Short mmCIF file of C-alpha atoms and ligand atoms in Angstrom, two decimals:
data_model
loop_
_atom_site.label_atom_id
_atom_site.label_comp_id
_atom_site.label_asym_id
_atom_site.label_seq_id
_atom_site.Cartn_x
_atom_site.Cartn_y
_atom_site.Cartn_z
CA UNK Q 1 -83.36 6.59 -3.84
CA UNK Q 2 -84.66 7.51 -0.37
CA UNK Q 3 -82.17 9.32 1.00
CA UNK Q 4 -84.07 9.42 4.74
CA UNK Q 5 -83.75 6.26 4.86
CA UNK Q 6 -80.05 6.83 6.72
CA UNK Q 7 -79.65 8.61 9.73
CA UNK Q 8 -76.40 9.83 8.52
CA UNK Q 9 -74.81 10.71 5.88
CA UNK Q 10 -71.39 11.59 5.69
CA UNK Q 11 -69.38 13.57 3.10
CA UNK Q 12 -65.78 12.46 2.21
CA UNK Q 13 -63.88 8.98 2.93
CA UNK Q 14 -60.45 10.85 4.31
CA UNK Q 15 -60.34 9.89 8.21
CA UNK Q 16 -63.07 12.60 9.33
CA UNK Q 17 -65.29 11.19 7.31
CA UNK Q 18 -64.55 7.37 8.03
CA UNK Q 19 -64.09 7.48 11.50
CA UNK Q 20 -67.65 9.29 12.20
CA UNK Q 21 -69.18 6.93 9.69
CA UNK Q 22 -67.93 3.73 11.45
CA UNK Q 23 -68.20 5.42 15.18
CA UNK Q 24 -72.05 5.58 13.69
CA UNK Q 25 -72.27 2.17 12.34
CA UNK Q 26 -70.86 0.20 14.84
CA UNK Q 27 -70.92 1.85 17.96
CA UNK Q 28 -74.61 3.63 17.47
CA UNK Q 29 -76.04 0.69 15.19
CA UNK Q 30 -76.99 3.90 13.12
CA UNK Q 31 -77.82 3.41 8.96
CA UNK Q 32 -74.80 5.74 7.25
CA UNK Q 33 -74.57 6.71 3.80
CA UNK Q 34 -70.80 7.54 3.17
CA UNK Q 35 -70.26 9.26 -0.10
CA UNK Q 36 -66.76 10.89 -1.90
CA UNK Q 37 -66.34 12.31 -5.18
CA UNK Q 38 -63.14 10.23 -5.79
CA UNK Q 39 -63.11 6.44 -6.93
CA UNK Q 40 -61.14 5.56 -4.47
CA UNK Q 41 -61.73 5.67 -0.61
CA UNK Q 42 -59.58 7.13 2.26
CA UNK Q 43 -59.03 10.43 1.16
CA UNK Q 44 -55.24 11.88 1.18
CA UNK Q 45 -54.44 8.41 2.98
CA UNK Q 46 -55.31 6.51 -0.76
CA UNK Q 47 -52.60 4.20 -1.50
CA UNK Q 48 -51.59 1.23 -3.81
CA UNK Q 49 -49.15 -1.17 -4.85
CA UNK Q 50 -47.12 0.21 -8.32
CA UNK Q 51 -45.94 -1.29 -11.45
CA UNK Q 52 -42.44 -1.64 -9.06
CA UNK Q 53 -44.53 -3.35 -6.09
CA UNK Q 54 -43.61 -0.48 -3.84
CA UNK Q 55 -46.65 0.84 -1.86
CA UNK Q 56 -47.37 4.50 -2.50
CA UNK Q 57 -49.21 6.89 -1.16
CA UNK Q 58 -50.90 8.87 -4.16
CA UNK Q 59 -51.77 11.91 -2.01
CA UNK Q 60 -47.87 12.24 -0.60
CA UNK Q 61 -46.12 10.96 2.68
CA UNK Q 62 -48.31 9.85 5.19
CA UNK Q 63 -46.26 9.61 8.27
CA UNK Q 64 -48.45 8.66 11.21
CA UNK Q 65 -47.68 10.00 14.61
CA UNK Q 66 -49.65 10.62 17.98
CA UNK Q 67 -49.59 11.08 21.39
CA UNK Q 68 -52.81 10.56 21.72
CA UNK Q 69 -53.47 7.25 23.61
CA UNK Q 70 -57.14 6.92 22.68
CA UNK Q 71 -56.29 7.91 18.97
CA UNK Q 72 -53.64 4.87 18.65
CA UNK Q 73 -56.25 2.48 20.33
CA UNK Q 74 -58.77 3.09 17.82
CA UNK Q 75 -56.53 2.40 14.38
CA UNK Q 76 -55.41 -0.35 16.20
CA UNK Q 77 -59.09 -1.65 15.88
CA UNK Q 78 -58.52 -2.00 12.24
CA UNK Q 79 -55.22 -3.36 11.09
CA UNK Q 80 -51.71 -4.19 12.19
CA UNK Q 81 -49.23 -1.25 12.21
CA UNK Q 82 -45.34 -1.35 12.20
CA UNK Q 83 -42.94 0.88 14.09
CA UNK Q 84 -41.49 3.66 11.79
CA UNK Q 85 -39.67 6.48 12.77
CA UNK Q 86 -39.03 8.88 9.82
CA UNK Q 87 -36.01 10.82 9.58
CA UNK Q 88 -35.74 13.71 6.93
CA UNK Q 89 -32.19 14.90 5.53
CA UNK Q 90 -31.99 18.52 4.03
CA UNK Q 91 -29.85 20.02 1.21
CA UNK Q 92 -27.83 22.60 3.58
CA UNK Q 93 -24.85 24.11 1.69
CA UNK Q 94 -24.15 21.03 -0.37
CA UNK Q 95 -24.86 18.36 2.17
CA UNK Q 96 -27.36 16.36 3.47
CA UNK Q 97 -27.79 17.40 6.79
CA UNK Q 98 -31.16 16.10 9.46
CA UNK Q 99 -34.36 18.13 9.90
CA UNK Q 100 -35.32 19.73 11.81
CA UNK Q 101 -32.12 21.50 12.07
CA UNK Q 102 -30.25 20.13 15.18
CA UNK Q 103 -26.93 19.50 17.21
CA UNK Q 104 -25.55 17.06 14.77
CA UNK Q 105 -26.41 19.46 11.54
CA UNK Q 106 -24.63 21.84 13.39
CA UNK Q 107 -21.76 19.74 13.66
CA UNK Q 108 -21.97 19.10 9.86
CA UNK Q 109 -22.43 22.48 8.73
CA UNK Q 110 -19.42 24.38 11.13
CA UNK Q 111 -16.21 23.31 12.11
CA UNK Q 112 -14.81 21.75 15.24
CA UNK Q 113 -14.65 25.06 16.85
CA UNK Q 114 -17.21 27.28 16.04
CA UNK Q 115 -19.30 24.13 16.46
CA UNK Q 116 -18.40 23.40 20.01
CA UNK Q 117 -18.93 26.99 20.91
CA UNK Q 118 -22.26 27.48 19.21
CA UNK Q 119 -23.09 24.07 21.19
CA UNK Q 120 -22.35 25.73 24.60
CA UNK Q 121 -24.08 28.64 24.00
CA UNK Q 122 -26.82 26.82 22.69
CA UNK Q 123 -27.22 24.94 25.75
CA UNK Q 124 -26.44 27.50 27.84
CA UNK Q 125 -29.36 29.42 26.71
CA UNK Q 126 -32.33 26.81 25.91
CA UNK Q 127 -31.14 23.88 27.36
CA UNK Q 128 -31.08 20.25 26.15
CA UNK Q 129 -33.46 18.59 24.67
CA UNK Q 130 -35.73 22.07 23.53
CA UNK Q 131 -37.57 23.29 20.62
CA UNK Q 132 -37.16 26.30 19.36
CA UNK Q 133 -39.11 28.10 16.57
CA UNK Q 134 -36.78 29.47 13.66
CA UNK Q 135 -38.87 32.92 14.17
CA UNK Q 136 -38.06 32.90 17.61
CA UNK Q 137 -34.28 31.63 17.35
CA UNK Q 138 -33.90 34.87 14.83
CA UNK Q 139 -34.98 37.43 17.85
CA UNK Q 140 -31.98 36.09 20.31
CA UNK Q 141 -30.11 38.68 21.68
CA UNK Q 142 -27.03 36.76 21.64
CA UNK Q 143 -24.38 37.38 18.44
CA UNK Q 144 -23.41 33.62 17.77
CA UNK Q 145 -27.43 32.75 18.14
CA UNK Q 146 -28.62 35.85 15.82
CA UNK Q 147 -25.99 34.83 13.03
CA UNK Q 148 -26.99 31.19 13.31
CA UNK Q 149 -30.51 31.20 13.39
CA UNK Q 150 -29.71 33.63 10.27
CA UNK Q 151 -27.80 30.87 8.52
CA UNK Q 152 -30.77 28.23 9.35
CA UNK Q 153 -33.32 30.80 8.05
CA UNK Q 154 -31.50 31.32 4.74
CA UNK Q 155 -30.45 27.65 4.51
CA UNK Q 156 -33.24 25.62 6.01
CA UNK Q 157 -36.60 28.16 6.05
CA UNK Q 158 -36.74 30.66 3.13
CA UNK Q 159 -36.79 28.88 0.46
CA UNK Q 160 -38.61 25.56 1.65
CA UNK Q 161 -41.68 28.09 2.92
CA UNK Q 162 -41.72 30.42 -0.42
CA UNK Q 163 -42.27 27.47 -2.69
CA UNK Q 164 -44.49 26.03 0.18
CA UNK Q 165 -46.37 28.73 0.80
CA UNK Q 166 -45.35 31.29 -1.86
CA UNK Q 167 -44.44 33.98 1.05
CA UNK Q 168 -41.75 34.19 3.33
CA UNK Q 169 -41.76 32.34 6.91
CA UNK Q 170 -42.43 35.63 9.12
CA UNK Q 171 -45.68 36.04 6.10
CA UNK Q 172 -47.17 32.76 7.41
CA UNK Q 173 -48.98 31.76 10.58
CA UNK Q 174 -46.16 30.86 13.25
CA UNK Q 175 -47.71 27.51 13.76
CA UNK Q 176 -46.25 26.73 10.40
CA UNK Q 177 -42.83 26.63 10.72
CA UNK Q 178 -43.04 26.31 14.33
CA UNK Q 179 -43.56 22.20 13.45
CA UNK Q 180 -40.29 21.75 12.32
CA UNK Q 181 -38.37 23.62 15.13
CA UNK Q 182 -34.61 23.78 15.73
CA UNK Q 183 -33.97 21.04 17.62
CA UNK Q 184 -31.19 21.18 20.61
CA UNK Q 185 -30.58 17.70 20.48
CA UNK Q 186 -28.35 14.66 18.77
CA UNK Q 187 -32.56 13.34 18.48
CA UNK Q 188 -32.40 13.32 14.36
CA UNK Q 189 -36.09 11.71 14.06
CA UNK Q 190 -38.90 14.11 11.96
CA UNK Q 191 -41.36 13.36 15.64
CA UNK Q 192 -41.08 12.93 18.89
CA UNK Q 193 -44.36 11.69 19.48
CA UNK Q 194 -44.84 8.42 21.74
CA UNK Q 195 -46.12 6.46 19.03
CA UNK Q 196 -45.28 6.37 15.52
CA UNK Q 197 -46.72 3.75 13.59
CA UNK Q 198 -47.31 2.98 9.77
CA UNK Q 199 -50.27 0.19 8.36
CA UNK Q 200 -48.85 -3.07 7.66
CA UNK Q 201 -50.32 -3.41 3.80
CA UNK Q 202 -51.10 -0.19 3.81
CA UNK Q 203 -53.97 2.72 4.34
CA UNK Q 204 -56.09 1.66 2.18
CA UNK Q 205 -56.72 -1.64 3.78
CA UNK Q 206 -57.28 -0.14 6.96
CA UNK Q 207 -60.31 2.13 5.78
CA UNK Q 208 -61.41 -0.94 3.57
CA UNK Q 209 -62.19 -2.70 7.77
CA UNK Q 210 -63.09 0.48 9.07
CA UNK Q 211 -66.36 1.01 6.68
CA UNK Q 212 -66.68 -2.96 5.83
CA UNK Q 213 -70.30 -2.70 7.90
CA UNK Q 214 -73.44 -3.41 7.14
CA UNK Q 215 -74.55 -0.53 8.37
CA UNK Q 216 -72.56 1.53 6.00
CA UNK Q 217 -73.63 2.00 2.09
CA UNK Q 218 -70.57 3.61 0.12
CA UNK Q 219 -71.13 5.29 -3.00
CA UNK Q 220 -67.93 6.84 -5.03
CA UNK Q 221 -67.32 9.15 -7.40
CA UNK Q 222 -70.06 10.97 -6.48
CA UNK Q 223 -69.72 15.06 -5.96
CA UNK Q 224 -72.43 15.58 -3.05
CA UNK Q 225 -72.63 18.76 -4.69
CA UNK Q 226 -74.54 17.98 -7.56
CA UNK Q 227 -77.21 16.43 -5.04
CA UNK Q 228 -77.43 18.37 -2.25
CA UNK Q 229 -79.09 21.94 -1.40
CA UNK Q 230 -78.88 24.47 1.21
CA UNK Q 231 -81.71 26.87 1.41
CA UNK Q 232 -82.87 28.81 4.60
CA UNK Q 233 -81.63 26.20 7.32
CA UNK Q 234 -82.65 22.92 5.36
CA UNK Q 235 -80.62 20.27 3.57
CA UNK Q 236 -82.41 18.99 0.31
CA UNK Q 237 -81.04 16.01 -1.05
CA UNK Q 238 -81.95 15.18 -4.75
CA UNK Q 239 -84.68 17.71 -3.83
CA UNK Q 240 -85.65 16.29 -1.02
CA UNK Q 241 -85.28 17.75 2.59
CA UNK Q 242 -82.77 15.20 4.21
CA UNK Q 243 -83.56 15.21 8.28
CA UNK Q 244 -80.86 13.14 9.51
CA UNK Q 245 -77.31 13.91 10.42
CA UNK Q 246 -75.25 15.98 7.11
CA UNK Q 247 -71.70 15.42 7.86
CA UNK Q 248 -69.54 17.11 5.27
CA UNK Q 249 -65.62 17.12 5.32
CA UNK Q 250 -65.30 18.57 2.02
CA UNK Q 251 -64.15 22.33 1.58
CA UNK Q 252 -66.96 24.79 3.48
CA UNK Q 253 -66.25 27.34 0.75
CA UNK Q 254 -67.30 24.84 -2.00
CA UNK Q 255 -71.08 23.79 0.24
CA UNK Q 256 -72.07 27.44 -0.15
CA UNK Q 257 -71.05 27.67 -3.06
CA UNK Q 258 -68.51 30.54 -2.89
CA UNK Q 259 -71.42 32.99 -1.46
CA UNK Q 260 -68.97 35.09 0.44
CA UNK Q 261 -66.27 34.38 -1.30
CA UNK Q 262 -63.13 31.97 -2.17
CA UNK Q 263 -61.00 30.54 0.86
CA UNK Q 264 -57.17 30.45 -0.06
CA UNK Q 265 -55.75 27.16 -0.19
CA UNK Q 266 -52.40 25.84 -1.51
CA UNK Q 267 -52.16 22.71 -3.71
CA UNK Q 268 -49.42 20.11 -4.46
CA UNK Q 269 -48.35 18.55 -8.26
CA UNK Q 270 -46.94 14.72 -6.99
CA UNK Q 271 -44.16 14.01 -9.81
CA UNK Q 272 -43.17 10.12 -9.76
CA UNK Q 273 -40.15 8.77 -11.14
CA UNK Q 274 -39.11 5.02 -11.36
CA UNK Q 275 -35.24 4.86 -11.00
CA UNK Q 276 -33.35 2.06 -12.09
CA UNK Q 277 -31.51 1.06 -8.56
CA UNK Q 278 -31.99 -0.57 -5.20
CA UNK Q 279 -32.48 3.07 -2.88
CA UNK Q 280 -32.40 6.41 -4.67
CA UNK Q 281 -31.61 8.51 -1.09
CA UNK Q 282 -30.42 7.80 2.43
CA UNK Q 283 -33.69 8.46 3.82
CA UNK Q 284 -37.64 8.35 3.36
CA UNK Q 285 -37.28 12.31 2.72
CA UNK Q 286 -35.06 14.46 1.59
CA UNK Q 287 -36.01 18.00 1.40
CA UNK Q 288 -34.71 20.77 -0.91
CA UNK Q 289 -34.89 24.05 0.99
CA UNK Q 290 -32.74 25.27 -1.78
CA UNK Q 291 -33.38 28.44 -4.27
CA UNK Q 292 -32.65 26.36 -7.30
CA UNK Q 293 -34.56 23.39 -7.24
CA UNK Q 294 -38.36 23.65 -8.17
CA UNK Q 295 -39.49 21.16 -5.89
CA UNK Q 296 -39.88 20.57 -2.00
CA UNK Q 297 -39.21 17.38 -1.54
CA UNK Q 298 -38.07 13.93 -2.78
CA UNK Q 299 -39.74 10.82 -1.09
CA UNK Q 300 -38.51 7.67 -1.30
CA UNK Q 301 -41.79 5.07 -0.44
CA UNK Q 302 -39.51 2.09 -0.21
CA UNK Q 303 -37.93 3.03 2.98
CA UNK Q 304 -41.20 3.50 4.26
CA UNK Q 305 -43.99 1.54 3.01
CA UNK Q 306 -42.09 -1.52 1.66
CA UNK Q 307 -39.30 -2.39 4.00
CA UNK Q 308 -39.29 -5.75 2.69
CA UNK Q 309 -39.70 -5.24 -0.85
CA UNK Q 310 -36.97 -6.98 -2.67
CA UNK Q 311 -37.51 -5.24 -6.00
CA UNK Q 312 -34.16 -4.06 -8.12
CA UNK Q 313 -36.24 -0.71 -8.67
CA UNK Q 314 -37.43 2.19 -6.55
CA UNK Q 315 -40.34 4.89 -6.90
CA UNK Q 316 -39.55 8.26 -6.05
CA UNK Q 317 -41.71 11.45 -5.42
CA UNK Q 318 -41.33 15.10 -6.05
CA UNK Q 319 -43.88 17.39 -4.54
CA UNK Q 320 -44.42 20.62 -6.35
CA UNK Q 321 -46.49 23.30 -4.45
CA UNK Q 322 -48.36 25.75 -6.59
CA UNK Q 323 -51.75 28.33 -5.56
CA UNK Q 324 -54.89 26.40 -5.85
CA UNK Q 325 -56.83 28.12 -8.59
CA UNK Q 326 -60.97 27.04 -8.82
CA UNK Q 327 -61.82 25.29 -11.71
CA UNK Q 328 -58.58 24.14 -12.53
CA UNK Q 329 -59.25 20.75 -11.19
CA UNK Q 330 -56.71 21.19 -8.57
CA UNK Q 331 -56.83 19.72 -4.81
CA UNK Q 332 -57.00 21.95 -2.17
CA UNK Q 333 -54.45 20.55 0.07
CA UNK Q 334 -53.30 22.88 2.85
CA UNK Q 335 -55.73 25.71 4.23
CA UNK Q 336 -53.96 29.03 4.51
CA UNK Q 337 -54.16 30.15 8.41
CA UNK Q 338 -54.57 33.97 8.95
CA UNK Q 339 -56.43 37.02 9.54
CA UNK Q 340 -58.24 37.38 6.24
CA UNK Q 341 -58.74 33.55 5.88
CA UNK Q 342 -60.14 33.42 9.09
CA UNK Q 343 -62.79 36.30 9.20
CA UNK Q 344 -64.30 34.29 5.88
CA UNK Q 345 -64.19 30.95 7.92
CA UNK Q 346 -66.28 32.83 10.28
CA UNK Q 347 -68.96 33.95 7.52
CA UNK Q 348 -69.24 30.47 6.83
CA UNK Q 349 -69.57 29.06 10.18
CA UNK Q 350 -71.91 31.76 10.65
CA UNK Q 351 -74.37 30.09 7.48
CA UNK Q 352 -73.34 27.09 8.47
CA UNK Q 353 -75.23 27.28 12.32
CA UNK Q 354 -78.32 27.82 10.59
CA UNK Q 355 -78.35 24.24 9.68
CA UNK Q 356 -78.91 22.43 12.68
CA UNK Q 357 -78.60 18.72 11.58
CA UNK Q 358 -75.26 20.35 9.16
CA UNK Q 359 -71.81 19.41 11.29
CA UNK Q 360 -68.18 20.07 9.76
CA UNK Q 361 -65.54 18.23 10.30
CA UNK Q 362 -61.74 17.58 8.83
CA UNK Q 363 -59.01 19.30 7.67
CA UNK Q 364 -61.03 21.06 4.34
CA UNK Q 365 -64.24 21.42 6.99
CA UNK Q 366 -63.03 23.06 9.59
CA UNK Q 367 -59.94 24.90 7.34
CA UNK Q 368 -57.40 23.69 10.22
CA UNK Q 369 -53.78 22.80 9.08
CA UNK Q 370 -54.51 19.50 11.12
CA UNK Q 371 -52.58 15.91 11.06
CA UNK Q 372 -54.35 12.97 10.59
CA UNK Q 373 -54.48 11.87 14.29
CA UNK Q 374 -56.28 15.31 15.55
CA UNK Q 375 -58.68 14.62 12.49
CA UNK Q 376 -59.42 11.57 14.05
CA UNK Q 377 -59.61 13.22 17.39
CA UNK Q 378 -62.27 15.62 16.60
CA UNK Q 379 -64.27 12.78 14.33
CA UNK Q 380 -64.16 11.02 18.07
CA UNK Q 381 -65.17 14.01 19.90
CA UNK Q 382 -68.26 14.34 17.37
CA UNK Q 383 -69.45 11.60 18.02
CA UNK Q 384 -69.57 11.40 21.66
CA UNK Q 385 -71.25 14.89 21.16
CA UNK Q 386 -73.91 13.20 18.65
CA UNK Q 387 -74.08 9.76 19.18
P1 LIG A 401 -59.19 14.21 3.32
O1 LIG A 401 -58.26 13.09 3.54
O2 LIG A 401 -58.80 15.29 2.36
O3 LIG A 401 -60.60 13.61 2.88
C1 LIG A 401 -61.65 14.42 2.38
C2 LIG A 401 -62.42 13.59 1.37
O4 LIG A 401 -63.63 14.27 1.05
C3 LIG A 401 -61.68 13.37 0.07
O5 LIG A 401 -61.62 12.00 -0.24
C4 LIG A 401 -62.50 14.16 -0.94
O6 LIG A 401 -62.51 13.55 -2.24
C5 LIG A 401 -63.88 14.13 -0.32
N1 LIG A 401 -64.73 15.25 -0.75
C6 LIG A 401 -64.47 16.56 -0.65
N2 LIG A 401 -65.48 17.28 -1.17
C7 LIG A 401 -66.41 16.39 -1.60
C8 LIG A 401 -67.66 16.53 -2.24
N3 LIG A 401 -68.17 17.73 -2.54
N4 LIG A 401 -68.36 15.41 -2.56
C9 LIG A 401 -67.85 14.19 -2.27
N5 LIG A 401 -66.65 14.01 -1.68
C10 LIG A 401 -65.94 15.11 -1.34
N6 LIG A 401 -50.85 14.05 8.37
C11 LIG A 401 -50.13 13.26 9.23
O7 LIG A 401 -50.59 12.98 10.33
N7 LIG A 401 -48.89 12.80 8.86
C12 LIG A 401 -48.33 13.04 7.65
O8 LIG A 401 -47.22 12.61 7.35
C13 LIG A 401 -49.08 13.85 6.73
N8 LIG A 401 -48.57 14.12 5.52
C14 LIG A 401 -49.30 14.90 4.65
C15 LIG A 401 -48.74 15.17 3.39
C16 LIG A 401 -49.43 15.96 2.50
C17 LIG A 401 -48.83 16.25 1.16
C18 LIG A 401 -50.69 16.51 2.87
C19 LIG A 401 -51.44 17.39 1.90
C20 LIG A 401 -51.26 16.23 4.09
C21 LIG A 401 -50.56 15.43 5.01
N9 LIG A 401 -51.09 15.10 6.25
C22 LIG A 401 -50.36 14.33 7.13
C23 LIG A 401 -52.44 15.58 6.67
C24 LIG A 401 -53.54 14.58 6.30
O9 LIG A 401 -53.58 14.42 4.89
C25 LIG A 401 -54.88 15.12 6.81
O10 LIG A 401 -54.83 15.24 8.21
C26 LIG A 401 -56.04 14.20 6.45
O11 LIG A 401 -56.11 13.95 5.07
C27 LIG A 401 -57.33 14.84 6.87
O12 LIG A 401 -58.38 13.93 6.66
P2 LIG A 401 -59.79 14.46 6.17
O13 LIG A 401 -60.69 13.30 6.21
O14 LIG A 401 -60.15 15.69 6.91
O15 LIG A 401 -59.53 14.97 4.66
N1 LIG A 402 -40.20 23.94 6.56
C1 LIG A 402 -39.13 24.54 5.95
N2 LIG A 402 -38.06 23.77 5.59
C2 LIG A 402 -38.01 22.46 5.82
C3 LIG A 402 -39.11 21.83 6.43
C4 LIG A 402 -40.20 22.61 6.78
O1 LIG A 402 -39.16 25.74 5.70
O2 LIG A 402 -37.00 21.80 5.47
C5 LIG A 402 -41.36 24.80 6.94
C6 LIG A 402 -42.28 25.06 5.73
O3 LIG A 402 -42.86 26.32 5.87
C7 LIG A 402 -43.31 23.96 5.87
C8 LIG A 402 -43.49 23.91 7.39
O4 LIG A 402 -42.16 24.12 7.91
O5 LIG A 402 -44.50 24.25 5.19
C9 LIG A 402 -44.07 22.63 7.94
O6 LIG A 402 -43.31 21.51 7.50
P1 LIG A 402 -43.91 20.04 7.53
O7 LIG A 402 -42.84 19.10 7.16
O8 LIG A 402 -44.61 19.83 8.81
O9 LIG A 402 -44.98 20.14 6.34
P2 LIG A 402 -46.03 19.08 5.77
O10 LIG A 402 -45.43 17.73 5.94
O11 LIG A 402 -47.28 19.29 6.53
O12 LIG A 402 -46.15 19.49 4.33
#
């Protein structure tokens, strides 16, 4: 195979990779090669009908949700979507309460009193309608604040973020718990964002649309790895220097193969359970930010995925977080943001300049904790930079 016969070729069928193969395609009239190591396309977005007829997403919720106008005008190239707005209940103290923590979990978790005082204060010193981080809520000044962002901390926070993350909240980057603020508000939806959307049919069909070009050759289960080489600013494919575009949204760790040394990731373990009833839980997801409990969260795809889906059974989803350990065949899922982490990035980025046809992009690629409509974002930006 003549691998300069493409002008591109492009690691990984997630939305990095998908998006800059079909901006390529269509928009450039450019010949890409799109490869992934899976046997199935669209990366964490994979989904597919079950032996109940719910649609699930393998890779766990996929919640989509932007305010980015030009971001929602793309997928909207490629499918029909239907408005969802997901709401998230937590175990508080015995009840199921919304999340992110707000005015009416308040009002569930305190009595008439207490709650209507907390409530003024509250207001008083944020004002409706405002965010607040949990790590800043815990620095108020203010008695009724200090013990309630305590409460939230112990109730909501700890626990969630040491199976999460295996560390405690103030151990992780800020950004982290920082998206799932206390919320002054009676708003109990997960987003705020202007549009929140999910794929009629599915993910799965939208990437089918997005890379059904004849420009674009797929090839799957393929680990890039096994034909590509990086030596002294060249890109050898199947020992071959490759002169076109190389771009990789795999792990950057894994394409120099661990020279300086292992990025820390966390990975997931996606239990599924068939339960013999109409709806399991209240809501799409129910978290479990309790000590006990092993697991995150429970997702329930039906409410999400298969609104119409008349089936007598429902599919349910644990997640289990765990350290991602090399060679284990685990998934490196979420990157882990902070100083250490981040001055390896840098050796990498470093090697990785000396490539000048090498570009990274996605979530593994650039080792950002991103959502899938910045990773779209930045696959558009790329390509107005390269096109
Ligand atoms: P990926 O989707 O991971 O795609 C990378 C692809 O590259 C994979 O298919 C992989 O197999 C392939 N690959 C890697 N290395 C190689 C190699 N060496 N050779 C060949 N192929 C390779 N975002 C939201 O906006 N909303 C949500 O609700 C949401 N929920 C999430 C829930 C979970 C549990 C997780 C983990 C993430 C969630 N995200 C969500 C984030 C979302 O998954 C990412 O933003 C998105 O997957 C990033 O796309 P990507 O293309 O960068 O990476
Ligand atoms: N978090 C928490 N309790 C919750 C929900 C979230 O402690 O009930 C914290 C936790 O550290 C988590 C982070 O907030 O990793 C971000 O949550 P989000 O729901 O955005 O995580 P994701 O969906 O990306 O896994």
């Amino acid at each position: 195979m003549n691998y300069n016969e493409y002008d591109a070729i492009v690691v990984g069928t997630g939305f990095a990779g998908a998006t800059i193969a079909e901006r390529l395609a269509n928009e450039s009239n450019k010949k890409v090669l799109i490869i992934d190591k899976r046997n199935t396309i669209a990366g964490n977005m994979y989904d597919y009908i079950d032996k109940n007829g719910i649609l699930i997403h393998k890779y766990g919720p996929h919640l989509f949700h932007t305010n980015l106008d030009n971001v929602y005008e793309y997928i909207n190239k490629f499918g029909d979507w239907f408005p969802y707005e997901h709401r998230v209940l937590g175990k508080v103290d015995g009840k199921l309460v919304p999340i992110p923590f707000n005015l009416k979990s308040i009002e569930l978790c305190f009595d008439e009193k207490k709650c209507a005082n907390l409530k003024k204060i509250l207001l008083k010193e944020y004002g409706m309608e405002k965010k607040v981080p949990i790590l800043e809520l815990r620095k108020s000044n203010n008695k009724d604040i200090n013990d309630l962002a305590e409460f939230i901390y112990e109730n909501v926070f700890l626990y969630y973020t040491m199976k999460q993350w295996g560390q405690k909240p103030e151990e992780v980057d800020p950004a982290v718990s920082g998206r799932v603020p206390v919320y002054i508000s009676q708003d109990d939806r997960y987003f705020q964002d202007k549009y929140q959307v999910m794929p009629v049919g599915g993910y799965t069909k939208i990437f089918e649309k997005m890379l059904d070009n004849k420009n674009i050759d797929l090839k799957l289960s393929t680990n890039c790895l096994d034909l590509v080489s990086m030596k002294n600013g060249k890109i050898f494919i199947d020992g071959c220097e490759f002169n076109g575009k190389f771009i990789y949204t795999g792990a950057i760790d894994e394409l120099f193969n661990y020279k300086f040394g292992e990025l820390p990731y966390r990975s997931l373990n996606f239990e599924f359970e068939t339960k013999n009833m109409e709806y399991y839980q209240p809501v799409g997801t129910v978290n479990y930010p309790t000590k006990e409990d092993k697991f995150t969260r429970i997702t329930e795809y039906k409410h999400m995925t298969s609104v119409c889906c008349k089936s007598k059974k429902t599919t349910i989803m644990k997640e289990y977080p765990c350290q991602y350990e090399l060679n284990k065949k685990m998934t490196p899922y979420y990157p882990i943001n902070n100083e250490q982490s981040a001055a390896l990035y840098n050796e990498y980025l470093n090697e990785a300049s000396k490539y000048s046809n090498l570009y990274l992009l996605g979530r593994l690629a650039q080792y950002k904790y991103y959502n899938m409509d910045l990773i779209i974002n930045e696959a558009l930006k790329l390509f107005e930079k390269i096109k």
